[in-house]
């Protein structure tokens, strides 16, 4: 992972002490103005002369008076809040990939704003150089602020940034280097080093446990599937969250083969599992007093003589039978097994994260995650996502969609063919059927929410804020915030 060391000092940012000083500036009717203290009065006049406005994603490199260092003015827009400072810090660091050390001018910011500024900058410093040489980003960030490390929650910033970077690294890794077994090993190493208990289910254990959805999806690949169960259970935890992550390490569509162009980028179909892994590791590192179990559903969806066929019927974990009508609707099959397994442990809530449907992108685009599920949990997740700065939008789970999943031979079909349907919602309704109940058939379901990150998980457009090309780490910061909220109750 390319994560810079993050330091803190109460002294004003010195333009001679680092390769560059990052200065947030606000857009006003009178031109851009610095939003922090520290002797940067000259910056606003210089920016105005250059035609800069101080808008988001506007980054301007200036030479300090007397040629004494570089100041990078980064726009926060018209509002100075955590989201805009996080965005501005990231945009500046993306422009400083060749710098070795960077100072962040945060004098006068309150602790929460200083924290957001540092987090955004460190997120923006990410680079991925596994397969080619290039700038590796700054090695050191120094935040100049009027607070101590506890007030700025510097340890949290470090863990969050490392969690996002780990997720990006996994998503950006080429699929030939990341089959299910390798991803399971990497997950075991990362989780084990944080004190998280790990169990890996191989093919034999999957068969013994009735995880036939995962086995069917992975059956067409020469590289067999895995299920990884993680558990972080600190003493004194009063809440138990279960997190389920889709981990299709490459999705060809199986026998329902995708068009060639649609396969490009399908290495990212394991972003949900990567997010769950990284969030649990961060919660353990930060010793957040909440019990979290994670289920990483890992398979490679490939066409071959052993692949699942349309019209195959799978007896899923828990006994529900599913007729496969489209082998490219595979994510919901691996997730269904894990949702049933997670339900058996009766957690307080289950949250799943998946790059599940192209329909999410059609409905909400590439920056907004689709969110559906039980109302109270959805509201809690929205609050966590808002605090983290990850946009979500609540979507319904209409009961009238369930008949569309009718099969002539099984309990359910995995999709509906031959008609236009709201695909994101239909997938959510399918997953809902595998969420267990509290006690008996007529009892309420365990609170459950589903995050469809198909678009937000991988950026193929121009970089923006702290988000560069490729894997984004979507949902990681939301899940960490949700765990902290659960622990605080």
Short mmCIF file of C-alpha atoms in Angstrom, two decimals:
data_model
loop_
_atom_site.label_atom_id
_atom_site.label_comp_id
_atom_site.label_asym_id
_atom_site.label_seq_id
_atom_site.Cartn_x
_atom_site.Cartn_y
_atom_site.Cartn_z
CA UNK A 1 0.00 0.00 0.00
CA UNK A 2 1.20 3.50 -0.78
CA UNK A 3 0.19 5.28 2.42
CA UNK A 4 2.26 8.32 3.48
CA UNK A 5 3.27 8.75 7.09
CA UNK A 6 1.12 11.45 8.68
CA UNK A 7 2.58 13.80 11.26
CA UNK A 8 1.14 16.68 13.26
CA UNK A 9 2.67 19.94 14.42
CA UNK A 10 1.25 23.02 16.08
CA UNK A 11 3.66 25.34 14.28
CA UNK A 12 2.57 27.37 11.22
CA UNK A 13 3.19 25.77 7.86
CA UNK A 14 6.68 26.68 6.67
CA UNK A 15 7.06 26.95 2.90
CA UNK A 16 10.72 25.99 3.18
CA UNK A 17 10.17 22.88 5.32
CA UNK A 18 8.50 20.69 2.66
CA UNK A 19 8.41 20.28 -1.09
CA UNK A 20 5.06 22.08 -1.08
CA UNK A 21 2.50 23.59 1.27
CA UNK A 22 -1.16 22.87 0.57
CA UNK A 23 -3.42 25.82 1.33
CA UNK A 24 -7.24 25.60 1.18
CA UNK A 25 -8.92 28.65 -0.35
CA UNK A 26 -12.60 29.55 -0.46
CA UNK A 27 -14.53 31.03 -3.36
CA UNK A 28 -16.13 34.41 -2.54
CA UNK A 29 -17.68 37.25 -4.47
CA UNK A 30 -14.46 39.21 -3.95
CA UNK A 31 -12.23 36.40 -5.20
CA UNK A 32 -10.52 33.44 -3.53
CA UNK A 33 -9.40 33.83 0.07
CA UNK A 34 -7.36 31.49 2.32
CA UNK A 35 -9.51 29.73 4.92
CA UNK A 36 -6.66 29.18 7.38
CA UNK A 37 -4.20 31.29 9.36
CA UNK A 38 -0.47 31.50 8.76
CA UNK A 39 0.60 34.52 6.77
CA UNK A 40 -0.91 33.62 3.40
CA UNK A 41 -2.62 36.97 2.77
CA UNK A 42 -0.77 37.39 -0.52
CA UNK A 43 -2.33 34.25 -1.99
CA UNK A 44 -5.81 35.65 -2.64
CA UNK A 45 -4.51 38.60 -4.67
CA UNK A 46 -2.17 36.37 -6.67
CA UNK A 47 -4.93 33.87 -7.43
CA UNK A 48 -7.32 36.61 -8.54
CA UNK A 49 -4.68 37.96 -10.88
CA UNK A 50 -4.32 34.50 -12.41
CA UNK A 51 -8.09 34.13 -12.84
CA UNK A 52 -8.47 31.41 -10.22
CA UNK A 53 -11.84 31.26 -8.44
CA UNK A 54 -11.36 28.85 -5.53
CA UNK A 55 -13.80 26.24 -6.81
CA UNK A 56 -13.65 22.53 -6.05
CA UNK A 57 -10.99 20.64 -8.02
CA UNK A 58 -9.22 23.92 -8.83
CA UNK A 59 -5.55 23.51 -7.89
CA UNK A 60 -3.02 26.28 -8.51
CA UNK A 61 0.70 26.05 -7.78
CA UNK A 62 2.29 29.30 -6.65
CA UNK A 63 5.82 30.34 -5.78
CA UNK A 64 6.04 31.89 -2.32
CA UNK A 65 7.35 35.49 -2.10
CA UNK A 66 11.08 35.60 -2.53
CA UNK A 67 11.03 32.22 -4.28
CA UNK A 68 10.92 30.55 -0.89
CA UNK A 69 8.97 27.35 -1.59
CA UNK A 70 5.80 26.22 -3.34
CA UNK A 71 2.25 26.92 -2.15
CA UNK A 72 -0.50 24.82 -3.68
CA UNK A 73 -3.83 26.63 -3.43
CA UNK A 74 -6.70 24.16 -3.52
CA UNK A 75 -10.31 25.28 -3.80
CA UNK A 76 -13.01 24.31 -1.31
CA UNK A 77 -15.84 26.05 -3.15
CA UNK A 78 -18.16 28.42 -1.33
CA UNK A 79 -18.59 26.30 1.81
CA UNK A 80 -15.84 25.33 4.23
CA UNK A 81 -16.99 22.05 5.72
CA UNK A 82 -15.55 18.58 6.22
CA UNK A 83 -16.65 17.34 2.80
CA UNK A 84 -15.15 20.29 0.90
CA UNK A 85 -11.87 20.18 2.84
CA UNK A 86 -11.57 16.42 2.32
CA UNK A 87 -12.19 16.95 -1.39
CA UNK A 88 -9.76 19.88 -1.64
CA UNK A 89 -6.96 18.09 0.23
CA UNK A 90 -7.26 15.12 -2.08
CA UNK A 91 -7.28 17.22 -5.25
CA UNK A 92 -4.07 18.95 -4.16
CA UNK A 93 -2.22 15.74 -3.37
CA UNK A 94 -3.16 14.19 -6.70
CA UNK A 95 -1.30 17.14 -8.25
CA UNK A 96 1.75 16.47 -6.08
CA UNK A 97 2.55 12.89 -7.00
CA UNK A 98 6.27 13.64 -7.39
CA UNK A 99 6.65 15.50 -4.08
CA UNK A 100 8.42 13.70 -1.27
CA UNK A 101 7.05 15.71 1.66
CA UNK A 102 3.98 17.93 1.83
CA UNK A 103 2.79 20.32 4.53
CA UNK A 104 -0.94 20.91 5.07
CA UNK A 105 -1.80 24.41 6.28
CA UNK A 106 -4.60 23.96 8.81
CA UNK A 107 -4.05 26.79 11.28
CA UNK A 108 -7.37 28.05 12.65
CA UNK A 109 -9.40 25.05 11.51
CA UNK A 110 -11.35 23.27 14.22
CA UNK A 111 -10.33 19.69 14.98
CA UNK A 112 -12.99 18.02 12.83
CA UNK A 113 -12.13 20.15 9.80
CA UNK A 114 -8.41 19.60 10.28
CA UNK A 115 -9.06 15.85 10.45
CA UNK A 116 -11.07 15.92 7.21
CA UNK A 117 -8.37 17.95 5.46
CA UNK A 118 -5.66 15.48 6.49
CA UNK A 119 -7.81 12.48 5.55
CA UNK A 120 -8.58 13.82 2.10
CA UNK A 121 -4.95 14.68 1.44
CA UNK A 122 -3.76 11.23 2.48
CA UNK A 123 -6.46 9.58 0.36
CA UNK A 124 -5.44 11.69 -2.62
CA UNK A 125 -1.80 10.69 -2.20
CA UNK A 126 -2.61 7.10 -3.25
CA UNK A 127 -0.77 5.63 -6.24
CA UNK A 128 -0.71 2.12 -7.72
CA UNK A 129 2.61 1.11 -9.27
CA UNK A 130 2.51 -2.68 -9.12
CA UNK A 131 2.85 -3.11 -12.86
CA UNK A 132 4.78 -0.07 -14.03
CA UNK A 133 7.26 2.42 -12.72
CA UNK A 134 6.05 5.87 -11.77
CA UNK A 135 5.72 8.37 -8.95
CA UNK A 136 4.86 6.69 -5.68
CA UNK A 137 3.39 9.78 -4.05
CA UNK A 138 4.58 11.69 -0.98
CA UNK A 139 6.25 9.73 1.77
CA UNK A 140 5.34 12.25 4.47
CA UNK A 141 2.39 14.53 5.18
CA UNK A 142 2.61 17.06 8.00
CA UNK A 143 -0.59 18.65 9.22
CA UNK A 144 -0.03 22.08 10.78
CA UNK A 145 -2.99 22.62 13.11
CA UNK A 146 -3.89 24.03 16.51
CA UNK A 147 -4.77 20.67 18.08
CA UNK A 148 -3.13 17.55 19.46
CA UNK A 149 -3.25 14.15 17.78
CA UNK A 150 -6.16 12.92 19.90
CA UNK A 151 -8.35 15.89 18.97
CA UNK A 152 -7.63 15.44 15.27
CA UNK A 153 -8.07 11.64 15.65
CA UNK A 154 -4.83 11.09 13.79
CA UNK A 155 -4.79 7.35 14.52
CA UNK A 156 -8.22 7.05 12.95
CA UNK A 157 -7.07 8.97 9.88
CA UNK A 158 -4.15 6.57 9.47
CA UNK A 159 -6.32 3.45 9.78
CA UNK A 160 -9.04 4.76 7.49
CA UNK A 161 -6.55 5.79 4.81
CA UNK A 162 -4.77 2.43 5.03
CA UNK A 163 -8.12 0.62 4.74
CA UNK A 164 -9.07 2.53 1.61
CA UNK A 165 -5.61 2.00 0.11
CA UNK A 166 -5.78 -1.75 0.77
CA UNK A 167 -9.15 -1.91 -0.98
CA UNK A 168 -7.84 0.06 -3.96
CA UNK A 169 -4.79 -2.17 -4.21
CA UNK A 170 -6.94 -5.31 -4.31
CA UNK A 171 -9.37 -3.87 -6.84
CA UNK A 172 -6.56 -2.59 -9.08
CA UNK A 173 -4.69 -5.90 -9.07
CA UNK A 174 -4.88 -7.80 -12.35
CA UNK A 175 -7.28 -10.78 -12.22
CA UNK A 176 -4.57 -13.25 -13.28
CA UNK A 177 -2.78 -12.36 -10.03
CA UNK A 178 -5.84 -12.48 -7.77
CA UNK A 179 -7.76 -15.76 -7.97
CA UNK A 180 -10.08 -16.60 -5.05
CA UNK A 181 -7.45 -18.59 -3.14
CA UNK A 182 -4.90 -15.78 -3.33
CA UNK A 183 -7.46 -13.19 -2.24
CA UNK A 184 -8.41 -15.46 0.66
CA UNK A 185 -4.74 -15.71 1.68
CA UNK A 186 -4.28 -11.93 1.49
CA UNK A 187 -7.43 -11.42 3.55
CA UNK A 188 -6.18 -13.91 6.14
CA UNK A 189 -2.86 -12.11 6.44
CA UNK A 190 -4.36 -8.63 6.76
CA UNK A 191 -7.07 -9.68 9.20
CA UNK A 192 -4.80 -11.92 11.25
CA UNK A 193 -2.26 -9.14 11.73
CA UNK A 194 -5.03 -7.01 13.24
CA UNK A 195 -6.14 -9.72 15.65
CA UNK A 196 -9.20 -10.74 13.63
CA UNK A 197 -10.15 -14.44 13.65
CA UNK A 198 -10.21 -16.01 10.18
CA UNK A 199 -11.74 -19.16 8.76
CA UNK A 200 -11.32 -20.03 5.06
CA UNK A 201 -13.76 -22.48 3.47
CA UNK A 202 -12.22 -24.41 0.57
CA UNK A 203 -14.25 -26.48 -1.92
CA UNK A 204 -14.69 -29.39 0.46
CA UNK A 205 -15.81 -27.17 3.34
CA UNK A 206 -18.16 -25.25 1.04
CA UNK A 207 -19.79 -28.48 -0.05
CA UNK A 208 -20.06 -29.76 3.51
CA UNK A 209 -21.60 -26.46 4.63
CA UNK A 210 -24.18 -26.32 1.83
CA UNK A 211 -22.72 -23.23 0.14
CA UNK A 212 -23.87 -24.42 -3.26
CA UNK A 213 -24.39 -20.94 -4.74
CA UNK A 214 -20.71 -20.13 -4.32
CA UNK A 215 -19.72 -23.56 -5.67
CA UNK A 216 -21.96 -23.19 -8.71
CA UNK A 217 -20.66 -19.74 -9.64
CA UNK A 218 -17.04 -20.82 -9.20
CA UNK A 219 -17.53 -24.18 -10.87
CA UNK A 220 -16.55 -23.00 -14.34
CA UNK A 221 -13.10 -21.81 -13.30
CA UNK A 222 -9.92 -23.84 -12.90
CA UNK A 223 -9.27 -21.63 -9.88
CA UNK A 224 -11.79 -22.76 -7.25
CA UNK A 225 -13.94 -20.55 -5.00
CA UNK A 226 -13.47 -19.66 -1.37
CA UNK A 227 -15.55 -18.25 1.47
CA UNK A 228 -13.71 -16.30 4.14
CA UNK A 229 -15.34 -15.70 7.52
CA UNK A 230 -13.81 -12.93 9.64
CA UNK A 231 -14.66 -12.18 13.24
CA UNK A 232 -13.63 -9.23 15.36
CA UNK A 233 -15.12 -9.75 18.83
CA UNK A 234 -13.63 -7.39 21.42
CA UNK A 235 -14.46 -7.83 25.07
CA UNK A 236 -17.40 -5.70 26.15
CA UNK A 237 -18.95 -5.33 22.69
CA UNK A 238 -22.70 -4.88 23.02
CA UNK A 239 -23.61 -4.79 19.31
CA UNK A 240 -23.01 -7.36 16.57
CA UNK A 241 -22.89 -6.40 12.90
CA UNK A 242 -22.53 -8.88 10.05
CA UNK A 243 -20.96 -7.62 6.82
CA UNK A 244 -21.24 -9.60 3.57
CA UNK A 245 -19.06 -8.73 0.57
CA UNK A 246 -19.32 -9.88 -3.04
CA UNK A 247 -15.92 -11.11 -4.25
CA UNK A 248 -16.12 -12.16 -7.88
CA UNK A 249 -12.44 -11.93 -8.78
CA UNK A 250 -13.30 -11.83 -12.48
CA UNK A 251 -16.72 -11.90 -14.10
CA UNK A 252 -16.89 -13.14 -17.69
CA UNK A 253 -20.63 -13.68 -17.33
CA UNK A 254 -20.14 -17.44 -17.39
CA UNK A 255 -22.03 -19.28 -20.12
CA UNK A 256 -24.26 -16.20 -20.42
CA UNK A 257 -21.12 -14.55 -21.74
CA UNK A 258 -20.72 -10.79 -21.55
CA UNK A 259 -19.82 -8.85 -24.71
CA UNK A 260 -16.06 -8.35 -24.89
CA UNK A 261 -16.14 -4.65 -24.06
CA UNK A 262 -18.31 -5.32 -21.01
CA UNK A 263 -15.70 -7.65 -19.53
CA UNK A 264 -13.12 -4.89 -19.29
CA UNK A 265 -13.06 -3.71 -15.70
CA UNK A 266 -14.61 -6.90 -14.32
CA UNK A 267 -11.55 -7.39 -12.14
CA UNK A 268 -13.34 -4.89 -9.88
CA UNK A 269 -16.26 -7.24 -9.22
CA UNK A 270 -14.66 -8.16 -5.90
CA UNK A 271 -14.75 -4.59 -4.55
CA UNK A 272 -17.48 -5.40 -2.02
CA UNK A 273 -15.43 -8.16 -0.41
CA UNK A 274 -12.35 -5.92 -0.37
CA UNK A 275 -14.35 -3.17 1.33
CA UNK A 276 -15.68 -5.52 4.02
CA UNK A 277 -12.20 -6.90 4.72
CA UNK A 278 -10.62 -3.46 5.00
CA UNK A 279 -13.38 -2.00 7.17
CA UNK A 280 -13.11 -4.86 9.67
CA UNK A 281 -9.33 -4.55 9.82
CA UNK A 282 -9.65 -0.82 10.51
CA UNK A 283 -12.25 -1.35 13.25
CA UNK A 284 -9.94 -3.89 14.89
CA UNK A 285 -6.90 -1.60 14.62
CA UNK A 286 -8.89 1.19 16.24
CA UNK A 287 -10.22 -1.19 18.91
CA UNK A 288 -13.80 -0.03 18.32
CA UNK A 289 -15.94 -1.94 20.86
CA UNK A 290 -18.32 -3.58 18.39
CA UNK A 291 -18.48 -7.22 17.32
CA UNK A 292 -18.25 -7.60 13.55
CA UNK A 293 -18.38 -10.75 11.49
CA UNK A 294 -17.46 -10.59 7.83
CA UNK A 295 -18.26 -12.95 4.98
CA UNK A 296 -16.16 -12.66 1.81
CA UNK A 297 -17.77 -14.60 -1.05
CA UNK A 298 -14.93 -15.32 -3.49
CA UNK A 299 -15.34 -16.94 -6.89
CA UNK A 300 -14.28 -16.51 -10.50
CA UNK A 301 -17.20 -16.65 -12.97
CA UNK A 302 -15.89 -18.37 -16.10
CA UNK A 303 -17.35 -20.40 -19.00
CA UNK A 304 -16.27 -24.03 -19.33
CA UNK A 305 -17.61 -27.56 -19.40
CA UNK A 306 -18.02 -27.44 -15.62
CA UNK A 307 -19.73 -24.04 -15.49
CA UNK A 308 -23.28 -23.55 -14.23
CA UNK A 309 -25.86 -23.63 -17.03
CA UNK A 310 -29.07 -21.70 -17.57
CA UNK A 311 -31.89 -23.85 -16.12
CA UNK A 312 -29.60 -25.41 -13.52
CA UNK A 313 -31.26 -25.53 -10.09
CA UNK A 314 -29.13 -24.80 -7.02
CA UNK A 315 -30.09 -25.72 -3.47
CA UNK A 316 -28.71 -22.75 -1.59
CA UNK A 317 -27.42 -22.50 1.95
CA UNK A 318 -30.53 -22.86 4.10
CA UNK A 319 -32.43 -24.99 1.57
CA UNK A 320 -34.03 -22.48 -0.81
CA UNK A 321 -33.82 -23.66 -4.42
CA UNK A 322 -32.92 -21.23 -7.21
CA UNK A 323 -33.20 -21.78 -10.94
CA UNK A 324 -30.40 -20.05 -12.84
CA UNK A 325 -31.79 -18.19 -15.85
CA UNK A 326 -28.73 -16.03 -16.43
CA UNK A 327 -25.26 -17.04 -15.26
CA UNK A 328 -24.25 -13.36 -15.40
CA UNK A 329 -26.57 -12.70 -12.47
CA UNK A 330 -24.04 -14.54 -10.32
CA UNK A 331 -23.26 -12.08 -7.56
CA UNK A 332 -26.63 -12.54 -5.93
CA UNK A 333 -26.02 -16.32 -5.82
CA UNK A 334 -22.78 -16.11 -3.85
CA UNK A 335 -24.24 -13.39 -1.64
CA UNK A 336 -27.37 -15.41 -0.91
CA UNK A 337 -25.32 -18.23 0.61
CA UNK A 338 -23.46 -15.83 2.89
CA UNK A 339 -26.62 -13.93 3.89
CA UNK A 340 -28.17 -17.21 4.99
CA UNK A 341 -25.03 -18.16 6.93
CA UNK A 342 -24.77 -14.74 8.56
CA UNK A 343 -28.44 -14.95 9.58
CA UNK A 344 -27.83 -18.20 11.46
CA UNK A 345 -25.68 -16.25 13.93
CA UNK A 346 -28.53 -13.80 14.66
CA UNK A 347 -26.54 -10.53 14.49
CA UNK A 348 -28.18 -7.22 15.32
CA UNK A 349 -27.96 -6.21 11.66
CA UNK A 350 -26.63 -7.49 8.34
CA UNK A 351 -25.17 -5.18 5.71
CA UNK A 352 -24.06 -6.45 2.33
CA UNK A 353 -21.85 -4.62 -0.15
CA UNK A 354 -21.70 -5.60 -3.79
CA UNK A 355 -20.89 -4.43 -7.30
CA UNK A 356 -24.20 -6.05 -8.11
CA UNK A 357 -25.98 -4.50 -11.09
CA UNK A 358 -25.36 -2.36 -14.13
CA UNK A 359 -28.81 -1.00 -13.39
CA UNK A 360 -27.33 0.87 -10.42
CA UNK A 361 -25.16 2.85 -12.81
CA UNK A 362 -28.13 3.58 -15.07
CA UNK A 363 -30.21 4.80 -12.12
CA UNK A 364 -27.64 6.64 -10.01
CA UNK A 365 -24.46 7.02 -12.05
CA UNK A 366 -20.89 6.43 -10.97
CA UNK A 367 -20.69 8.40 -7.73
CA UNK A 368 -23.86 7.55 -5.80
CA UNK A 369 -24.36 4.18 -4.12
CA UNK A 370 -27.77 2.55 -4.20
CA UNK A 371 -29.01 1.78 -0.68
CA UNK A 372 -32.00 -0.37 0.20
CA UNK A 373 -33.27 -2.41 3.10
CA UNK A 374 -34.99 -2.02 6.46
CA UNK A 375 -35.90 1.63 7.05
CA UNK A 376 -34.17 2.23 10.39
CA UNK A 377 -30.93 0.56 9.29
CA UNK A 378 -31.01 2.42 5.96
CA UNK A 379 -31.34 5.70 7.84
CA UNK A 380 -28.41 4.74 10.08
CA UNK A 381 -26.28 3.83 7.07
CA UNK A 382 -27.17 7.09 5.35
CA UNK A 383 -26.00 8.96 8.43
CA UNK A 384 -22.73 7.03 8.49
CA UNK A 385 -22.22 7.58 4.76
CA UNK A 386 -22.92 11.30 5.06
CA UNK A 387 -20.40 11.62 7.89
CA UNK A 388 -17.85 9.76 5.78
CA UNK A 389 -18.57 11.84 2.68
CA UNK A 390 -19.78 8.90 0.56
CA UNK A 391 -23.02 9.73 -1.32
CA UNK A 392 -25.86 7.20 -1.15
CA UNK A 393 -29.47 7.26 -2.25
CA UNK A 394 -32.26 5.14 -0.74
CA UNK A 395 -34.15 2.91 -3.16
CA UNK A 396 -37.35 0.90 -2.57
CA UNK A 397 -37.83 -2.87 -2.42
CA UNK A 398 -41.30 -3.19 -3.96
CA UNK A 399 -43.13 -6.38 -3.00
CA UNK A 400 -44.71 -6.51 -6.44
CA UNK A 401 -41.31 -7.39 -7.92
CA UNK A 402 -41.11 -10.73 -6.10
CA UNK A 403 -43.49 -12.51 -8.54
CA UNK A 404 -41.05 -11.65 -11.34
CA UNK A 405 -38.63 -14.11 -9.71
CA UNK A 406 -41.08 -16.99 -10.07
CA UNK A 407 -39.65 -20.25 -11.41
CA UNK A 408 -41.61 -23.16 -12.86
CA UNK A 409 -39.41 -25.68 -11.06
CA UNK A 410 -37.72 -23.98 -8.09
CA UNK A 411 -38.53 -21.64 -5.22
CA UNK A 412 -36.99 -18.68 -7.07
CA UNK A 413 -35.35 -17.72 -10.34
CA UNK A 414 -32.18 -15.66 -10.13
CA UNK A 415 -33.50 -12.99 -12.51
CA UNK A 416 -36.27 -12.12 -14.96
CA UNK A 417 -35.63 -12.46 -18.68
CA UNK A 418 -37.39 -10.97 -21.65
CA UNK A 419 -38.77 -7.76 -20.18
CA UNK A 420 -37.52 -4.43 -18.88
CA UNK A 421 -37.36 -4.51 -15.09
CA UNK A 422 -35.77 -2.25 -12.45
CA UNK A 423 -32.71 -4.48 -12.19
CA UNK A 424 -31.14 -2.92 -9.10
CA UNK A 425 -34.37 -3.27 -7.15
CA UNK A 426 -35.07 -6.81 -8.41
CA UNK A 427 -31.61 -7.91 -7.28
CA UNK A 428 -32.27 -6.38 -3.87
CA UNK A 429 -35.61 -8.20 -3.60
CA UNK A 430 -33.83 -11.47 -4.46
CA UNK A 431 -31.22 -10.95 -1.73
CA UNK A 432 -33.90 -10.04 0.80
CA UNK A 433 -35.35 -13.56 0.54
CA UNK A 434 -32.19 -15.00 2.08
CA UNK A 435 -32.11 -12.76 5.15
CA UNK A 436 -33.16 -14.83 8.13
CA UNK A 437 -35.78 -14.10 10.75
CA UNK A 438 -35.43 -13.55 14.45
CA UNK A 439 -37.34 -16.59 15.70
CA UNK A 440 -39.53 -18.68 13.48
CA UNK A 441 -41.12 -18.30 10.08
CA UNK A 442 -43.51 -15.50 11.04
CA UNK A 443 -41.02 -13.42 13.02
CA UNK A 444 -39.56 -10.20 11.59
CA UNK A 445 -36.46 -10.41 9.44
CA UNK A 446 -33.10 -9.50 10.92
CA UNK A 447 -32.49 -5.82 10.05
CA UNK A 448 -30.68 -5.82 6.70
CA UNK A 449 -29.38 -3.29 4.22
CA UNK A 450 -27.84 -3.65 0.78
CA UNK A 451 -25.27 -1.32 -0.79
CA UNK A 452 -24.95 -1.56 -4.59
CA UNK A 453 -21.57 0.01 -5.42
CA UNK A 454 -21.35 -1.10 -9.07
CA UNK A 455 -20.61 2.42 -10.31
CA UNK A 456 -18.87 4.08 -7.36
CA UNK A 457 -16.37 1.25 -6.79
CA UNK A 458 -14.28 1.89 -9.92
CA UNK A 459 -13.55 5.21 -11.58
CA UNK A 460 -13.16 5.14 -15.35
CA UNK A 461 -13.76 8.88 -15.74
CA UNK A 462 -11.54 11.86 -15.00
CA UNK A 463 -10.04 12.02 -11.48
CA UNK A 464 -11.78 14.29 -8.99
CA UNK A 465 -11.14 15.28 -5.38
CA UNK A 466 -9.25 12.47 -3.67
CA UNK A 467 -10.48 9.93 -6.25
CA UNK A 468 -8.08 8.91 -8.97
CA UNK A 469 -8.44 6.34 -11.73
CA UNK A 470 -9.35 2.74 -10.95
CA UNK A 471 -10.47 1.39 -7.59
CA UNK A 472 -12.00 3.96 -5.26
CA UNK A 473 -12.45 2.12 -1.97
CA UNK A 474 -16.18 2.88 -2.03
CA UNK A 475 -18.11 1.97 1.14
CA UNK A 476 -15.03 1.38 3.31
CA UNK A 477 -15.34 4.65 5.21
CA UNK A 478 -19.11 4.24 5.51
CA UNK A 479 -18.74 0.78 7.09
CA UNK A 480 -16.12 2.05 9.54
CA UNK A 481 -18.39 4.92 10.55
CA UNK A 482 -21.32 2.52 10.93
CA UNK A 483 -19.31 0.32 13.27
CA UNK A 484 -18.36 3.33 15.37
CA UNK A 485 -21.98 4.46 15.55
CA UNK A 486 -23.08 0.99 16.66
CA UNK A 487 -20.43 0.92 19.36
CA UNK A 488 -21.43 4.35 20.65
CA UNK A 489 -25.04 3.37 21.38
#
